[in-house]
PDB file of C-alpha atoms and ligand atoms in Angstrom:
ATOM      1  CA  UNK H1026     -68.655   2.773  11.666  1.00 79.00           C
ATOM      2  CA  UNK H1027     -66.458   4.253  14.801  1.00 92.00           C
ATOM      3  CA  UNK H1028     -68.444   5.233  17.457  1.00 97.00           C
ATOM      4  CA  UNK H1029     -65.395   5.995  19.781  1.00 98.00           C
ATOM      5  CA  UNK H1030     -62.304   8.071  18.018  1.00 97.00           C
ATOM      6  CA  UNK H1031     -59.036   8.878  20.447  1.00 97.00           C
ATOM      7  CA  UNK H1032     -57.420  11.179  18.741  1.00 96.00           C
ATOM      8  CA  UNK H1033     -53.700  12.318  19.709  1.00 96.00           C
ATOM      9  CA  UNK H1034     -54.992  12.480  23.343  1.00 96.00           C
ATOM     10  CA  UNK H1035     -53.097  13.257  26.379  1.00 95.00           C
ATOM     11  CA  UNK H1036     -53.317  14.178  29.764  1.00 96.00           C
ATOM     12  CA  UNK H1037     -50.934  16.287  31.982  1.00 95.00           C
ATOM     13  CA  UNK H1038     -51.684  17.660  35.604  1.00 93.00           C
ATOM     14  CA  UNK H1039     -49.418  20.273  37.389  1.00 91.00           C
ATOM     15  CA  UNK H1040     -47.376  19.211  40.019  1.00 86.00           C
ATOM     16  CA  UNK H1041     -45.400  22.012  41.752  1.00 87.00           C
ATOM     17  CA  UNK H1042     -43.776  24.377  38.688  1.00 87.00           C
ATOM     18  CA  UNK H1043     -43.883  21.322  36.504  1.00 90.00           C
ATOM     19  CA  UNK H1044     -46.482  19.188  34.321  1.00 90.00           C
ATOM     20  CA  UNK H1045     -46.875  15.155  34.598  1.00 92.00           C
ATOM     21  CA  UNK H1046     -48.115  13.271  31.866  1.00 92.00           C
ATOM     22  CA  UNK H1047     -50.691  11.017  33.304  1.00 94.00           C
ATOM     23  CA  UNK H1048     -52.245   9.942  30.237  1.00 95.00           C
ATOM     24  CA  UNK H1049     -51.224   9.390  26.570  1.00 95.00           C
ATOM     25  CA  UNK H1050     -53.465   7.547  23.479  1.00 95.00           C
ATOM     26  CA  UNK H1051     -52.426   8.493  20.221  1.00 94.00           C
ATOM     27  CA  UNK H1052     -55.419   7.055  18.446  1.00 95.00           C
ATOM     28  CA  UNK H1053     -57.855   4.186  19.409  1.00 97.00           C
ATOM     29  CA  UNK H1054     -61.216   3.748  17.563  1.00 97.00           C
ATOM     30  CA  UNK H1055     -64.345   1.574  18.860  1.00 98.00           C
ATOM     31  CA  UNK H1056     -66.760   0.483  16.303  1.00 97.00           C
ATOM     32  CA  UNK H1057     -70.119   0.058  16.712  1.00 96.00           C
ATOM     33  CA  UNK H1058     -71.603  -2.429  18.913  1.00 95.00           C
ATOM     34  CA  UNK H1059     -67.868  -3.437  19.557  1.00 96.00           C
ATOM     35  CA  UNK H1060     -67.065  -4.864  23.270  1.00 96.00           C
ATOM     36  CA  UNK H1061     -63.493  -3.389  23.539  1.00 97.00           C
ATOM     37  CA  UNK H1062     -61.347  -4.368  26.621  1.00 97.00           C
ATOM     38  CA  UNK H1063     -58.996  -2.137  28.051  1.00 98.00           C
ATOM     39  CA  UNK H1064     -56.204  -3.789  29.901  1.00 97.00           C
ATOM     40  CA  UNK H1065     -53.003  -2.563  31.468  1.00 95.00           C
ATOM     41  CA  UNK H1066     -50.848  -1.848  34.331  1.00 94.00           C
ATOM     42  CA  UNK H1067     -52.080   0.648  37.235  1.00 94.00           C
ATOM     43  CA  UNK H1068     -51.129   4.067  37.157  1.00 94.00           C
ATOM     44  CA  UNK H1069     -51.308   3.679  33.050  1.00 95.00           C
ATOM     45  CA  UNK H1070     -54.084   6.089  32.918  1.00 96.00           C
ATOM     46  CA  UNK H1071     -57.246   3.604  31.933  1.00 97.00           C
ATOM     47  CA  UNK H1072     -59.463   5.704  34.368  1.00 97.00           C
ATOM     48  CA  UNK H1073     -58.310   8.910  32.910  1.00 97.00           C
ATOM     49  CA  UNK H1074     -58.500   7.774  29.306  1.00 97.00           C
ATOM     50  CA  UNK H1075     -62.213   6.380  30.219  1.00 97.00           C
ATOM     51  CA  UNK H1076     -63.174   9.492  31.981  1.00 97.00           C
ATOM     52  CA  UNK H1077     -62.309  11.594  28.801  1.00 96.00           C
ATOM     53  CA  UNK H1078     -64.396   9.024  26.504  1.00 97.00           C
ATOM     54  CA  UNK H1079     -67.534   9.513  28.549  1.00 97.00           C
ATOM     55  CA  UNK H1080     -66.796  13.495  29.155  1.00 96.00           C
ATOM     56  CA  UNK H1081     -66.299  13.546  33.103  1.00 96.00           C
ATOM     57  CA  UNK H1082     -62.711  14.922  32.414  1.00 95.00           C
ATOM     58  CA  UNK H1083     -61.080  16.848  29.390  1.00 95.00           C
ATOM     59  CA  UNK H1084     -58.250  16.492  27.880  1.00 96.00           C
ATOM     60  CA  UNK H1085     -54.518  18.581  27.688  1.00 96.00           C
ATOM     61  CA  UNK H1086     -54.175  17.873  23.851  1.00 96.00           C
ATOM     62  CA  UNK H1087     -56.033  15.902  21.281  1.00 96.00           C
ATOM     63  CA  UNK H1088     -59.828  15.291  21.534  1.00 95.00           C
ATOM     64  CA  UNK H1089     -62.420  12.455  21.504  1.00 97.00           C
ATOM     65  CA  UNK H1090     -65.326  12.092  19.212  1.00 97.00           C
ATOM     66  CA  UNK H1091     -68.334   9.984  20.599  1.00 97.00           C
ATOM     67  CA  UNK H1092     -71.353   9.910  18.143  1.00 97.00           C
ATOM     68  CA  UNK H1093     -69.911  12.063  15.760  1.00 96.00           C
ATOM     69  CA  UNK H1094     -69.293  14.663  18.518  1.00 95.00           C
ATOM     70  CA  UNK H1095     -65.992  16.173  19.788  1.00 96.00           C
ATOM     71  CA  UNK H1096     -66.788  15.803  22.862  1.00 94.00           C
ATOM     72  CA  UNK H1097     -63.624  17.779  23.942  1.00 89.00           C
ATOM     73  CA  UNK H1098     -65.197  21.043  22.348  1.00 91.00           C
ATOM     74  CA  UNK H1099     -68.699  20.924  24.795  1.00 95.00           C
ATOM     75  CA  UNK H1100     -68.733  22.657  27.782  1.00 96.00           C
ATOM     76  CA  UNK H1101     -69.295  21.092  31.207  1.00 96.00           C
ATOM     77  CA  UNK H1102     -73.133  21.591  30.917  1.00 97.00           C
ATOM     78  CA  UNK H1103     -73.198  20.140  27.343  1.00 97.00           C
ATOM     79  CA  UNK H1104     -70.792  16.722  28.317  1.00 97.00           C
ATOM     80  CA  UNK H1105     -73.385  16.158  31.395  1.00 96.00           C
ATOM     81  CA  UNK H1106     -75.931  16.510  28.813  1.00 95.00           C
ATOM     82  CA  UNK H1107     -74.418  14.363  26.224  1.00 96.00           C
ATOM     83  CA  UNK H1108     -73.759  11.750  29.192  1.00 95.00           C
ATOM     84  CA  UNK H1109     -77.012  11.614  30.483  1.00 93.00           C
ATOM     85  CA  UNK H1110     -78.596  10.895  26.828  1.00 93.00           C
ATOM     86  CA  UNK H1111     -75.867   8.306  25.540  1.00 95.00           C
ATOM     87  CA  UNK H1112     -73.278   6.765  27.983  1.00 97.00           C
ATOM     88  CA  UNK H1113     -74.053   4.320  30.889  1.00 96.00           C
ATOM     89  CA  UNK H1114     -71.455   4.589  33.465  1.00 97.00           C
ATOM     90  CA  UNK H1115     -70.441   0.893  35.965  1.00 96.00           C
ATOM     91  CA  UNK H1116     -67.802   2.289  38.537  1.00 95.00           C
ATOM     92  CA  UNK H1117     -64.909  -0.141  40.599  1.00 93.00           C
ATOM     93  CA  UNK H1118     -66.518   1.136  43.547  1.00 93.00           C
ATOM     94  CA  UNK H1119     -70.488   1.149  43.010  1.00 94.00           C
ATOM     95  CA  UNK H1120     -70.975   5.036  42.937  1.00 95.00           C
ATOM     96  CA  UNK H1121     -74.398   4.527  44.426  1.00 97.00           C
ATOM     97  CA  UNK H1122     -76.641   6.630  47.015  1.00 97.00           C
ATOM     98  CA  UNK H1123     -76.101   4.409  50.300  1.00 97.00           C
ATOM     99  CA  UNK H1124     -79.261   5.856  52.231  1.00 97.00           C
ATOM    100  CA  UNK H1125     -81.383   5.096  49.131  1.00 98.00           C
ATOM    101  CA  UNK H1126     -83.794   1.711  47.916  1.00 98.00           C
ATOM    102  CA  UNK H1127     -82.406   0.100  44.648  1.00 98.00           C
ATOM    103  CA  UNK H1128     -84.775   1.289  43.059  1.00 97.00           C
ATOM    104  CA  UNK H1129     -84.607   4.692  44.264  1.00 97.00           C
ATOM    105  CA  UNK H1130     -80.682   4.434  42.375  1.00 97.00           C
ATOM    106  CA  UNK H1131     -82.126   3.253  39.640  1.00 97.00           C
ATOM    107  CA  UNK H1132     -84.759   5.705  39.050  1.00 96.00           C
ATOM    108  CA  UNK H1133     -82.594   8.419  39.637  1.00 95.00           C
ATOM    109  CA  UNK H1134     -81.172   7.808  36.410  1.00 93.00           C
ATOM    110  CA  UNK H1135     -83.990   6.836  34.394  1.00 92.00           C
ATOM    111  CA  UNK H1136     -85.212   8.855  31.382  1.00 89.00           C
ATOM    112  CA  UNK H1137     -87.368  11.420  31.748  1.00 87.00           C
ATOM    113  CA  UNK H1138     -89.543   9.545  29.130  1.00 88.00           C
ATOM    114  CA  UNK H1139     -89.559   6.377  30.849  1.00 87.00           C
ATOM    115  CA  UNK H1140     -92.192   4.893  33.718  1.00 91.00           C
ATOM    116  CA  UNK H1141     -90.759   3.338  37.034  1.00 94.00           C
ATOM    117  CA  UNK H1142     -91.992   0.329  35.344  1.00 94.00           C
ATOM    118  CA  UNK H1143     -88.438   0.548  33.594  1.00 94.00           C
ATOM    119  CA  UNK H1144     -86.488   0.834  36.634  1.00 96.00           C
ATOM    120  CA  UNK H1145     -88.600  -2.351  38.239  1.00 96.00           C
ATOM    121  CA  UNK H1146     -88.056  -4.306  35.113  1.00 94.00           C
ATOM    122  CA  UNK H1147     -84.703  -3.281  34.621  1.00 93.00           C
ATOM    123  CA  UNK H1148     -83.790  -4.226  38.426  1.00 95.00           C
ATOM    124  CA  UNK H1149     -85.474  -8.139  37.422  1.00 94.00           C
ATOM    125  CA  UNK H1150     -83.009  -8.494  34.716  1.00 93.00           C
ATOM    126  CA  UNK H1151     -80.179  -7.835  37.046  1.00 94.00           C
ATOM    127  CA  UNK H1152     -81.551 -10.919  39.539  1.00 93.00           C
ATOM    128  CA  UNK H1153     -82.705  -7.740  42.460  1.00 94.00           C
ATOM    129  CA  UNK H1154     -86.608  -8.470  41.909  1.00 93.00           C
ATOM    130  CA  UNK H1155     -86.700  -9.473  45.759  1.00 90.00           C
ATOM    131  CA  UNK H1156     -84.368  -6.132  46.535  1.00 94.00           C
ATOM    132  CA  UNK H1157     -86.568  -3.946  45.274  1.00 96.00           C
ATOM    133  CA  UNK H1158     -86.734  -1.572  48.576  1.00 96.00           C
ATOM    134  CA  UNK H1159     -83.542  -2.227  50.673  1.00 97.00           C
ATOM    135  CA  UNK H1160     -81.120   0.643  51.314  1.00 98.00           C
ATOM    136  CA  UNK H1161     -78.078  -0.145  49.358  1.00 97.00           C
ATOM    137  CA  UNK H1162     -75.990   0.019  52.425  1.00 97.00           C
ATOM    138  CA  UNK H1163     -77.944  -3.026  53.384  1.00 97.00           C
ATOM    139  CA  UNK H1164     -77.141  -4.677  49.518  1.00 97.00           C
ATOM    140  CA  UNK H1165     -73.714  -7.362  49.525  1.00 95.00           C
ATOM    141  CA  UNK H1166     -70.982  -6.024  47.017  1.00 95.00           C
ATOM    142  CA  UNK H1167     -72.430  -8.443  44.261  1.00 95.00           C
ATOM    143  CA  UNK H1168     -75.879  -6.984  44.754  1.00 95.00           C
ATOM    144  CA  UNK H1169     -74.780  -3.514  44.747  1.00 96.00           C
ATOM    145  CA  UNK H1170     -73.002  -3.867  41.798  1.00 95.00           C
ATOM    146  CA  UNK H1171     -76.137  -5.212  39.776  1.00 95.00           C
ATOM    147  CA  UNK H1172     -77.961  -2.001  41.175  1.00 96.00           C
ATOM    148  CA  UNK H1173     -75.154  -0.127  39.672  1.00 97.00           C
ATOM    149  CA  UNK H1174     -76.213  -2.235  36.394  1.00 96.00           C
ATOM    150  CA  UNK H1175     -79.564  -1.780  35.912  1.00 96.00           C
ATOM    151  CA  UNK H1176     -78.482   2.434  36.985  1.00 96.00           C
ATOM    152  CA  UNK H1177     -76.249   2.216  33.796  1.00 96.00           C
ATOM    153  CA  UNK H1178     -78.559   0.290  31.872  1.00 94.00           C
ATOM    154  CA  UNK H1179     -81.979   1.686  32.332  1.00 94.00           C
ATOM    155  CA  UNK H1180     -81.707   4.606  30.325  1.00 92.00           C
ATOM    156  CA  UNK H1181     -80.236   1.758  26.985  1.00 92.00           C
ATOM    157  CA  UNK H1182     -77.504   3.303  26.674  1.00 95.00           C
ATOM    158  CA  UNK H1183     -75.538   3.590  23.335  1.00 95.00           C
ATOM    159  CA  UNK H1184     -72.277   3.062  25.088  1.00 97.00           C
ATOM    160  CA  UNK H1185     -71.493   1.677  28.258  1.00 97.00           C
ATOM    161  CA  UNK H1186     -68.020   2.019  30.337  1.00 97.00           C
ATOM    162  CA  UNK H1187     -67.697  -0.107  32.736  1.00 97.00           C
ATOM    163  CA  UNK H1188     -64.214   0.826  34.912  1.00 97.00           C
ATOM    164  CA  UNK H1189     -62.905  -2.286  36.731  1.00 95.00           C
ATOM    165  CA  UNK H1190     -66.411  -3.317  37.721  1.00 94.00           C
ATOM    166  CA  UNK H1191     -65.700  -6.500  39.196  1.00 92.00           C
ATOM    167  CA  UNK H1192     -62.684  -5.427  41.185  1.00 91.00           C
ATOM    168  CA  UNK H1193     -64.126  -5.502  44.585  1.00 89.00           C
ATOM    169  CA  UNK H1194     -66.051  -8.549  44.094  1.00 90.00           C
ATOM    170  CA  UNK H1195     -64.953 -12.415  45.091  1.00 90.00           C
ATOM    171  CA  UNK H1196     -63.955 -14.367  42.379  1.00 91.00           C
ATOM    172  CA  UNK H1197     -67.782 -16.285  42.475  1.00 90.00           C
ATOM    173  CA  UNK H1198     -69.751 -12.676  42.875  1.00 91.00           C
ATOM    174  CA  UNK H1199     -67.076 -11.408  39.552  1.00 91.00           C
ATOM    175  CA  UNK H1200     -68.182 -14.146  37.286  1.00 92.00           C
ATOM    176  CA  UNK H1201     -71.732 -14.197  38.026  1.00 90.00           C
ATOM    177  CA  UNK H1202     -71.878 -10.119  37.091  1.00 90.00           C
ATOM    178  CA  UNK H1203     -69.550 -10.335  34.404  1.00 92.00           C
ATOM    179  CA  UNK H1204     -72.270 -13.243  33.122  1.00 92.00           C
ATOM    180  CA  UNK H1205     -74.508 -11.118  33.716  1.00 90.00           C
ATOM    181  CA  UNK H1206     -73.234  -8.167  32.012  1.00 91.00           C
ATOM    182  CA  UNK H1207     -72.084 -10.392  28.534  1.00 91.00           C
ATOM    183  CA  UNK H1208     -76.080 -11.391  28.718  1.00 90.00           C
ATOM    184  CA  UNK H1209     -77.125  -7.952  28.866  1.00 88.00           C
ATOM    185  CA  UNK H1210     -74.650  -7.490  26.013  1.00 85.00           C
ATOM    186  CA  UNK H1211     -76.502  -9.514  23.847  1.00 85.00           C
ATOM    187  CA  UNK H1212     -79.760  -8.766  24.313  1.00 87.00           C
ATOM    188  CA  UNK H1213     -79.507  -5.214  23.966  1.00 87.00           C
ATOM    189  CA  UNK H1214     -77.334  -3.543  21.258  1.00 90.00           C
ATOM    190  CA  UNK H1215     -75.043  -0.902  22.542  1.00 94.00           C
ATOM    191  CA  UNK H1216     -70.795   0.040  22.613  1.00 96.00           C
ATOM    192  CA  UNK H1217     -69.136  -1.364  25.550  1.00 96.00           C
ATOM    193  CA  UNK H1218     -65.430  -0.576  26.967  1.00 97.00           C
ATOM    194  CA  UNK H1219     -64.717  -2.107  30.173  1.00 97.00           C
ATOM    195  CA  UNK H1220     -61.303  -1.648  31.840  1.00 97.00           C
ATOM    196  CA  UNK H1221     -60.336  -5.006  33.383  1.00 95.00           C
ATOM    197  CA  UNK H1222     -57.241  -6.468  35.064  1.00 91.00           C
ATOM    198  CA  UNK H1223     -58.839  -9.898  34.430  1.00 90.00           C
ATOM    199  CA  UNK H1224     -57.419 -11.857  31.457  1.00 91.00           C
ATOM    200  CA  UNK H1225     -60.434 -13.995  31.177  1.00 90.00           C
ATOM    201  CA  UNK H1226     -63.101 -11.231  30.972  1.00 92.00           C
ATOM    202  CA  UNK H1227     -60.807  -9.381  28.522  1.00 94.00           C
ATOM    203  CA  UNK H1228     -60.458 -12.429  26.493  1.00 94.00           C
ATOM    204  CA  UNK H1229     -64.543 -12.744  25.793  1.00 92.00           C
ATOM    205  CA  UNK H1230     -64.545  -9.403  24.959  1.00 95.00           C
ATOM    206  CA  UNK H1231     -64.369  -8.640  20.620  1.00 95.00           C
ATOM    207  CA  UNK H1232     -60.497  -7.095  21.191  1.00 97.00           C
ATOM    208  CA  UNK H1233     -58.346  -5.841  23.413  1.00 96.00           C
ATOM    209  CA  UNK H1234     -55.864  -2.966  24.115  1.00 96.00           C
ATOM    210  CA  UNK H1235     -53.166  -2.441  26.781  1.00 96.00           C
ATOM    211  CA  UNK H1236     -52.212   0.976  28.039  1.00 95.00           C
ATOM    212  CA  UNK H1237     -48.776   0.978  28.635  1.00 91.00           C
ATOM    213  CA  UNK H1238     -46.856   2.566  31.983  1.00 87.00           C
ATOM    214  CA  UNK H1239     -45.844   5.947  31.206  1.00 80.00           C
ATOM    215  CA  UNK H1240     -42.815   5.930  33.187  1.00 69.00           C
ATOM    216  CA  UNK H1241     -41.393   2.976  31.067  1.00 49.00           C
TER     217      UNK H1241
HETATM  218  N1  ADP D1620     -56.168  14.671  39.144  1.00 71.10           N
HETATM  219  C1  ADP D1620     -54.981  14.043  39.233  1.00 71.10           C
HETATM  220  N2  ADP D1620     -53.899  14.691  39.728  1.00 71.10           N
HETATM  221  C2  ADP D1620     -52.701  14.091  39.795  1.00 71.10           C
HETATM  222  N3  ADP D1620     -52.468  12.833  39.412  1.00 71.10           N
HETATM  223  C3  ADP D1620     -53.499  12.132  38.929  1.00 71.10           C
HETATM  224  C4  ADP D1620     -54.812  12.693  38.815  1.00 71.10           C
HETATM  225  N4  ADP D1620     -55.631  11.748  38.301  1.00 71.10           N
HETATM  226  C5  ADP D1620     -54.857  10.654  38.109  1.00 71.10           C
HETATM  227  N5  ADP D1620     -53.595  10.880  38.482  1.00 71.10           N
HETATM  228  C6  ADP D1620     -52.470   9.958  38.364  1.00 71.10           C
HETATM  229  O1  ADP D1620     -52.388   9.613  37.000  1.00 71.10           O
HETATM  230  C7  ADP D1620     -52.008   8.264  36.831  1.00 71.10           C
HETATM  231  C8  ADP D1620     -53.030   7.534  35.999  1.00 71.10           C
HETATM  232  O2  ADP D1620     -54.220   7.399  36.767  1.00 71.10           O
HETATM  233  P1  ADP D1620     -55.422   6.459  36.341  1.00 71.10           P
HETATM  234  O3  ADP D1620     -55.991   6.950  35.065  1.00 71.10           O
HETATM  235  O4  ADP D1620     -56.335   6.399  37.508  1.00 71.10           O
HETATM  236  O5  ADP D1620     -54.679   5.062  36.099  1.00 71.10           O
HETATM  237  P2  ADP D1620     -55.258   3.581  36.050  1.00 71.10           P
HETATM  238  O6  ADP D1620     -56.734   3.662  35.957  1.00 71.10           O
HETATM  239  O7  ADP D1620     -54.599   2.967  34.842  1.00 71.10           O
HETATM  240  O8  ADP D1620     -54.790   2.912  37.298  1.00 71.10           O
HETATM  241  C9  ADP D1620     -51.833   7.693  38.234  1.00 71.10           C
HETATM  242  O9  ADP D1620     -50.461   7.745  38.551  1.00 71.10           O
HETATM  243  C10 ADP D1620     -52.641   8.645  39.086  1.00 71.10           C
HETATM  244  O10 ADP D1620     -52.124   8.704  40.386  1.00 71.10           O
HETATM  245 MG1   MG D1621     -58.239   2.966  37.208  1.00 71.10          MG
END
C-alpha cells in the first residue's frame, strides 16, 4: 500500500514579472514502512518536494496524498493538524528552542495523550539520559541532533522526513546518528524519507531516487 503519492507536482515562485520552476516530480510513490532516500544535486528542489510531502508548503500544480489524504486540498490549519498527528519532522539545521532543556524540546512536541515519561524515555533511546536538563545551546551538534530525534520521534510517528540530517555533523557524530536513526527504524514501524547527499546512508536505505537539476 502507498502511503506517499506525488502526483504531477510542481513548484514555481515569482521572480520579477516572471515564474521559476523550483520544483518538478511527476509521480513518486512510498509504500508503507518503506525507507526511501532522496538524493540529488542542490538547488534540485529536495527541500521543496519534502516540504510539500509533510504540508509546510503547497504546491503550483499537482497534489500529494499522505494517508489517503490530499494533503494539497487542507487548509493551513488542517496540514498543521495533519502534521502534528502523523509526520515527524529531523531538520539539516536542528530546528530546536536554544534557551530550552532537552527535554523541554521534546515535550513540546509530545502528544497530548502521552506522560513526560515518554519524552524521558524517548530522550534514553537517543543516548541523552545524562542531558536530560541542559539548554540546547549548551548540547554539541551530535547531541542536538538526537534531541531533534527523540522531538520527531516521541509522538511515533507514521512517517518521518528527515532533510539532510547529518549535514552539519563530523563524519564520526553522522554515522553514530544515522546508526542511531536505522535502529530506531527497526524497532518502531513507521515511513521514512530522508534527503541525503551521502551515498552510503542512501545505499542502506530500501531505494533510492535522484531529483534532477532543473536548469539541465
Ligand atoms: N521561496 C522561494 N523563493 C525563491 N526561490 C526559492 C524558494 N524556495 C526555494 N527556492 C529555490 O528553489 C530551488 C530549490 O530549492 P530546494 O528545494 O531548497 O533545493 P535542494 O533542497 O535540492 O537544495 C533553489 O534554487 C532555491 O534557491
Ligand atoms: Mg535542501
Amino acid at each position: 500500500m502507498s502511503v506517499i503519492t506525488v502526483h504531477q507536482l510542481s513548484k514555481s515562485v515569482h521572480s520579477g514579472d516572471s515564474a521559476i520552476d523550483i520544483m518538478n516530480c511527476q509521480a513518486l510513490q512510498v509504500a508503507e514502512h518503506e525507507h526511501l532516500a532522496i538524493t540529488g544535486p542542490s538547488g534540485s528542489g529536495k527541500t521543496t518536494l519534502l516540504n510539500m510531502i509533510s504540508g509546510i508548503d503547497v504546491p503550483t500544480h499537482g497534489h500529494v496524498t499522505v494517508l489517503g489524504q490530499n494533503i494539497s486540498q487542507l487548509t493551513e490549519e488542517q496540514r498543521v493538524a495533519f502534521r502534528d498527528q502523523y509526520v515527524g519532522l529531523i531538520f539539516q539545521d536542528f530546528c530546536l528552542f536554544s534557551g530550552l532543556t532537552a527535554l523541554e524540546n521534546v515535550a513540546l512536541f509530545k502528544p497530548d495523550h502521552s506522560t513526560l515519561d515518554e519524552c524521558y524515555k524517548m530522550l534514553d533511546a537517543v543516548g541523552m539520559s545524562q542531558r536530560y536538563d541542559v539548554e540546547v545551546r549548551h548540547l554539541s551538534g551530535g547531541e542536538k541532533q538526537r534531541v531533534g530525534i527523540a522531538r520527531a520521534m516521541v509522538k511515533k510517528p507514521k512517517i518521518l522526513l528527515a532533510d539532510e540530517p547529518t549535514a552539519q555533523l563530523d563524519t564520526k557524530t553522522a554515522q553514530s546518528v544515522m546508526d542511531l536513526l536505522f535502529h530506531l527504524r527497526q524497532t518502531q514501524a513507521m515511513t521514512m524519507v530522508m534527503i541525503t547527499h551521502d551515498i552510503r546512508v542512501a545505499e542502506r536505505c530500501d531505494r533510492m531516487v535522484s531529483m534532477e537539476s532543473l536548469s539541465s
